[in-house]
Amino acid sequence: MTADADKNGGCQCGAVRYRAEGEVGYPHLCHCRMCQKAAGNYFMPLGGVKHSNFTLTRGAAKWFHSSDLVRRGFCGDCGTPLFYDIPGTDFINITLGSLDDPDVVKPVMQSNTGRKMSWFHALDGLPLEPEPETPDREDAIAASNHQHPDHDTKSWPLGEIS
Amino acid sequence: MTTYTGGCQCGAVRFRVSGELKDSSICHCRMCQKAFGAYYAPLVSVRGADFAWTRGERKKFRSSNFVERGFCGDCGTPLSYEAPDGVAIAAGAFDDPSALPPVVQYGIEGKIGFVDHLHELPGHRTEEDAQAAPFVLELVSYQHPDHETQTWPPKEPR
């Protein structure tokens, strides 16, 4: 895969896909309570892409104005949080976990740490589940995975030419 | 018995759960990563507790033949992981996620290389961002508050 291909991404079901070329600016974790709740998570990982480098390649996001100044884009079909947009700026923030290969964009900063989970620093010390408790179920899920693959596809929903 | 509440960012979908919530985890599998647009999904099992959706209807996506994932169709917040053996709720959707620290990690075959080092990154509080992004000082949030409300959306300006 080329570096550009690594920066494609989209939602879980594949209804919304995007291409982000060039550099992803200021990749960071936002710990603010608005990002926490929007993401259903402890923080939201975000990075900026210039509009000139950003293309929606399939579908369209649904938007929620979380304030007058900010809107948040997500897939209306499967819910994946995708974008944090400040209208009027020349860039859009993408959620870094929606990248097909999130490993290639390493965050450099944490922001808005006032509401950061007090035990965030200790997560890496949690015990690891050694083996799936239910291997049969894991296998059945893998065999019927409805998640879009981590690369672009010719058609959606996934057909024979995926 | 402890009662916990939560919901989506906009408040269209709310839930309440009473009981002991002991099974709080983070899942690193690629399906949870992409569903949440994040590095992992933090999930709190409500199996054995008294759980109810108290406002609105979640929308669901069947991510495999066994599992459905619930989210708010109005604002997109990921809300649930619903499997035949029980339901787990997105930890960050609780009104106070700090009360439910995770105790185990799942799906570690999908764990992202730098995840264990995120907490070592330098950090800033919101006020410090005001210099670079002055709008944060004037921001009026349309997020549902972190407690239950009588009506939604509110009749008065928020």
Coordinates of C-alpha atoms in Angstrom, one line a residue:
Chain A
M1 CA 0.0 0.0 0.0
T2 CA 1.2 3.5 -0.7
A3 CA 1.2 6.1 2.0
D4 CA -1.8 7.8 0.4
A5 CA -3.8 4.5 0.4
D6 CA -3.0 4.2 4.1
K7 CA -5.0 7.4 4.7
N8 CA -8.3 6.2 3.3
G9 CA -10.9 5.5 5.8
G10 CA -14.6 5.4 6.5
C11 CA -17.3 4.0 8.8
Q12 CA -17.9 0.5 10.0
C13 CA -20.5 -0.4 7.4
G14 CA -18.8 1.3 4.5
A15 CA -21.6 3.7 3.5
V16 CA -19.3 6.6 4.0
R17 CA -15.7 6.6 2.7
Y18 CA -13.1 9.3 2.4
R19 CA -9.6 9.9 1.1
A20 CA -7.1 12.0 3.1
E21 CA -4.0 12.9 1.1
G22 CA -0.9 14.5 2.4
E23 CA -0.2 15.2 6.1
V24 CA -2.7 14.7 8.9
G25 CA -2.1 17.8 11.0
Y26 CA -1.9 17.9 14.8
P27 CA -3.0 14.4 15.5
H28 CA -4.2 14.5 19.1
L29 CA -6.5 13.0 21.8
C30 CA -9.2 15.3 22.9
H31 CA -10.4 14.5 26.5
C32 CA -13.1 17.2 26.7
R33 CA -16.5 16.1 27.9
M34 CA -18.1 16.9 24.5
C35 CA -15.7 14.6 22.6
Q36 CA -16.1 11.9 25.3
K37 CA -19.9 11.8 25.0
A38 CA -19.9 12.2 21.2
A39 CA -17.5 9.3 20.9
G40 CA -19.0 7.2 23.7
N41 CA -15.4 6.9 24.8
Y42 CA -12.8 8.2 27.2
F43 CA -11.4 10.6 24.5
M44 CA -11.7 11.3 20.8
P45 CA -8.6 10.9 18.6
L46 CA -8.6 13.6 15.9
G47 CA -6.4 15.0 13.2
G48 CA -6.8 17.7 10.6
V49 CA -6.9 17.4 6.8
K50 CA -6.9 20.4 4.5
H51 CA -10.1 20.5 2.4
S52 CA -7.9 20.6 -0.7
N53 CA -6.5 17.2 0.3
F54 CA -9.8 15.7 1.4
T55 CA -12.4 13.8 -0.8
L56 CA -15.5 12.0 0.2
T57 CA -15.3 9.0 -2.1
R58 CA -18.6 7.3 -1.1
G59 CA -21.8 8.5 0.6
A60 CA -22.2 11.5 2.9
A61 CA -21.9 12.1 6.6
K62 CA -24.9 13.0 8.7
W63 CA -24.2 16.1 10.9
F64 CA -25.0 17.1 14.5
H65 CA -24.2 20.7 15.5
S66 CA -22.8 20.1 19.0
S67 CA -22.6 23.9 19.3
D68 CA -23.0 26.8 16.8
L69 CA -19.3 26.7 16.1
V70 CA -18.8 23.0 15.6
R71 CA -20.5 20.2 13.8
R72 CA -19.8 16.5 14.1
G73 CA -20.2 14.1 11.2
F74 CA -21.1 10.4 11.5
C75 CA -22.5 7.6 9.4
G76 CA -26.3 7.6 9.6
D77 CA -26.4 3.9 8.8
C78 CA -24.0 2.5 11.4
G79 CA -23.2 5.5 13.6
T80 CA -19.4 5.6 13.4
P81 CA -18.1 9.0 14.5
L82 CA -16.1 10.3 11.5
F83 CA -15.6 14.1 11.5
Y84 CA -15.2 17.2 13.7
D85 CA -15.7 20.2 11.6
I86 CA -15.4 23.9 12.3
P87 CA -17.2 25.5 9.4
G88 CA -15.3 28.4 7.8
T89 CA -11.9 26.8 8.3
D90 CA -9.8 25.3 5.5
F91 CA -9.6 21.9 7.1
I92 CA -11.7 19.1 8.6
N93 CA -10.8 16.8 11.5
I94 CA -11.1 13.1 11.0
T95 CA -11.5 10.5 13.8
L96 CA -8.2 8.7 13.7
G97 CA -9.8 5.3 14.4
S98 CA -11.8 5.5 11.2
L99 CA -8.6 5.4 9.1
D100 CA -8.2 2.1 7.4
D101 CA -4.8 1.9 9.0
P102 CA -4.9 3.9 12.2
D103 CA -1.3 2.8 13.1
V104 CA 0.2 5.2 10.5
V105 CA -0.9 8.4 12.2
K106 CA 0.6 8.6 15.6
P107 CA -0.9 11.3 17.9
V108 CA 1.5 14.0 19.3
M109 CA -0.6 15.7 22.0
Q110 CA -3.4 15.4 24.5
S111 CA -5.8 18.3 24.7
N112 CA -8.5 19.5 27.1
T113 CA -7.3 17.3 30.0
G114 CA -9.6 18.9 32.6
R115 CA -12.1 16.1 32.3
K116 CA -9.5 13.4 31.5
M117 CA -10.3 10.1 33.2
S118 CA -8.2 10.0 36.4
W119 CA -7.1 6.4 35.6
F120 CA -6.3 7.0 32.0
H121 CA -2.6 6.6 32.7
A122 CA -3.2 3.1 34.1
L123 CA -5.0 1.5 31.2
D124 CA -1.8 0.0 29.8
G125 CA -1.4 -1.9 33.0
L126 CA -4.7 -3.7 32.7
P127 CA -4.6 -7.5 32.4
L128 CA -5.0 -8.9 28.9
E129 CA -7.5 -11.6 28.1
P130 CA -5.2 -14.4 26.9
E131 CA -7.5 -16.3 24.6
P132 CA -11.1 -15.6 23.4
E133 CA -13.5 -17.1 26.0
T134 CA -15.8 -18.3 23.2
P135 CA -13.7 -19.3 20.2
D136 CA -16.8 -20.7 18.4
R137 CA -18.4 -17.4 18.6
E138 CA -15.3 -15.5 17.5
D139 CA -15.1 -17.8 14.4
A140 CA -18.8 -17.3 13.6
I141 CA -18.4 -13.5 13.9
A142 CA -15.4 -13.6 11.6
A143 CA -17.3 -15.6 9.1
S144 CA -20.3 -13.2 9.0
N145 CA -18.4 -9.9 9.5
H146 CA -20.5 -7.1 8.0
Q147 CA -17.8 -4.5 8.5
H148 CA -16.4 -2.8 5.4
P149 CA -12.9 -4.0 4.7
D150 CA -10.0 -1.6 5.5
H151 CA -9.6 -0.6 1.9
D152 CA -11.7 1.0 -0.8
T153 CA -14.2 -1.2 -2.6
K154 CA -15.9 -0.9 -6.0
S155 CA -19.4 -1.4 -4.7
W156 CA -21.5 -1.0 -1.5
P157 CA -23.2 -2.9 0.0
L158 CA -20.4 -5.3 -0.5
G159 CA -21.2 -7.5 -3.5
E160 CA -19.3 -10.0 -5.5
I161 CA -16.8 -7.3 -6.8
S162 CA -15.7 -6.2 -3.4
Chain B
M1 CA -28.0 -0.5 44.8
T2 CA -26.2 2.0 42.6
T3 CA -28.1 3.7 39.7
Y4 CA -26.2 4.9 36.7
T5 CA -27.6 7.1 33.8
G6 CA -26.3 8.1 30.5
G7 CA -27.1 8.7 26.8
C8 CA -26.0 10.1 23.6
Q9 CA -24.4 13.6 23.0
C10 CA -27.7 15.2 21.8
G11 CA -29.9 13.6 24.4
A12 CA -32.4 11.9 22.1
V13 CA -31.5 8.5 23.5
R14 CA -31.1 8.0 27.3
F15 CA -30.7 4.9 29.5
R16 CA -30.7 4.0 33.2
V17 CA -29.1 1.0 34.9
S18 CA -29.4 -0.2 38.5
G19 CA -27.1 -2.8 40.0
E20 CA -23.5 -3.8 40.3
L21 CA -21.5 -3.0 37.2
K22 CA -18.2 -4.9 37.5
D23 CA -17.4 -5.9 33.9
S24 CA -15.9 -2.8 32.4
S25 CA -13.4 -3.4 29.7
I26 CA -11.7 -2.0 26.6
C27 CA -11.8 -3.9 23.4
H28 CA -9.0 -3.4 20.8
C29 CA -10.5 -5.6 18.0
R30 CA -10.7 -3.9 14.6
M31 CA -14.5 -4.1 14.6
C32 CA -14.7 -2.1 17.8
Q33 CA -12.1 0.3 16.6
K34 CA -13.9 1.1 13.4
A35 CA -17.4 1.2 14.9
F36 CA -16.2 3.8 17.5
G37 CA -13.8 5.6 15.1
A38 CA -11.3 5.3 17.9
Y39 CA -8.3 3.2 19.1
Y40 CA -10.6 0.9 21.2
A41 CA -14.2 0.5 22.4
P42 CA -14.7 1.0 26.1
L43 CA -17.7 -1.2 27.1
V44 CA -19.5 -1.8 30.4
S45 CA -21.6 -5.0 30.6
V46 CA -25.0 -4.6 32.1
R47 CA -25.7 -8.3 32.2
G48 CA -27.5 -9.1 35.5
A49 CA -28.3 -5.5 36.2
D50 CA -31.6 -3.7 35.8
F51 CA -31.2 -1.9 32.5
A52 CA -33.7 0.2 30.5
W53 CA -33.7 2.7 27.6
T54 CA -35.5 5.7 29.1
R55 CA -35.8 8.0 26.2
G56 CA -35.9 7.6 22.4
E57 CA -35.0 4.7 20.2
R58 CA -31.4 3.7 19.4
K59 CA -30.7 2.9 15.8
K60 CA -28.9 -0.5 15.2
F61 CA -26.3 -1.8 12.8
R62 CA -25.8 -5.5 12.6
S63 CA -22.0 -5.8 12.5
S64 CA -22.1 -9.6 12.3
N65 CA -24.7 -12.3 12.5
F66 CA -24.2 -12.4 16.3
V67 CA -23.8 -8.7 17.2
E68 CA -25.8 -5.5 16.8
R69 CA -24.4 -2.1 17.7
G70 CA -26.7 0.6 18.8
F71 CA -26.1 4.3 18.2
C72 CA -28.1 7.6 18.2
G73 CA -29.5 8.2 14.7
D74 CA -29.6 12.0 15.4
C75 CA -26.1 12.6 16.7
G76 CA -24.2 9.4 16.1
T77 CA -22.9 8.6 19.6
P78 CA -22.0 4.9 19.8
L79 CA -24.2 3.4 22.6
S80 CA -24.3 -0.4 22.7
Y81 CA -22.8 -3.7 21.8
E82 CA -25.7 -6.2 21.9
A83 CA -24.7 -9.9 21.7
P84 CA -26.8 -13.1 22.4
D85 CA -25.2 -13.4 25.9
G86 CA -25.8 -9.8 27.0
V87 CA -25.6 -6.1 26.3
A88 CA -22.7 -3.8 27.0
I89 CA -22.9 0.0 26.9
A90 CA -20.3 2.5 25.6
A91 CA -18.5 3.7 28.7
G92 CA -18.1 7.3 27.5
A93 CA -21.9 7.5 27.1
F94 CA -22.4 7.2 30.8
D95 CA -23.0 10.5 32.5
D96 CA -20.0 9.8 34.8
P97 CA -17.7 7.4 33.0
S98 CA -15.0 8.0 35.6
A99 CA -17.0 5.8 38.0
L100 CA -16.6 2.8 35.8
P101 CA -12.8 2.2 35.2
P102 CA -12.1 -0.8 33.0
V103 CA -10.6 -3.9 34.6
V104 CA -9.6 -6.0 31.5
Q105 CA -8.5 -5.6 27.9
Y106 CA -10.0 -7.7 25.1
G107 CA -9.2 -8.2 21.4
I108 CA -5.5 -7.5 21.9
E109 CA -4.6 -9.0 18.6
G110 CA -5.9 -5.7 17.1
K111 CA -4.1 -3.4 19.7
I112 CA -2.5 -0.4 18.0
G113 CA 1.2 -0.2 18.6
F114 CA 1.3 3.2 20.3
V115 CA -1.8 2.8 22.4
D116 CA 0.1 2.0 25.6
H117 CA 2.0 5.2 25.3
L118 CA -0.9 7.7 24.8
H119 CA -0.9 8.8 28.4
E120 CA 2.8 9.9 28.0
L121 CA 1.9 12.5 25.4
P122 CA 2.1 16.1 26.6
G123 CA -1.3 17.6 27.6
H124 CA -3.2 20.8 27.8
R125 CA -6.3 22.0 29.5
T126 CA -9.2 23.6 27.5
E127 CA -8.4 27.2 28.8
E128 CA -4.9 26.9 27.3
D129 CA -6.4 26.2 23.9
A130 CA -8.1 29.6 23.9
Q131 CA -5.0 31.3 22.5
A132 CA -4.9 29.2 19.4
A133 CA -8.7 28.8 19.1
P134 CA -10.4 31.7 20.9
F135 CA -13.9 30.3 20.0
V136 CA -13.7 27.9 22.9
L137 CA -14.3 30.8 25.3
E138 CA -17.6 31.7 23.6
L139 CA -18.8 28.2 22.9
V140 CA -22.4 27.4 23.8
S141 CA -22.8 23.6 24.0
Y142 CA -25.9 21.9 22.6
Q143 CA -24.8 18.7 24.3
H144 CA -27.3 17.1 26.7
P145 CA -26.2 17.6 30.3
D146 CA -24.7 14.7 32.2
H147 CA -27.9 14.1 34.2
E148 CA -31.5 13.2 33.5
T149 CA -33.9 15.9 32.1
Q150 CA -37.7 16.1 32.1
T151 CA -38.0 17.1 28.4
W152 CA -36.0 16.9 25.3
P153 CA -35.0 19.0 23.5
P154 CA -35.2 21.8 26.1
K155 CA -37.8 24.4 25.5
E156 CA -35.6 27.2 26.8
P157 CA -32.3 28.1 25.1
R158 CA -29.6 26.0 26.4

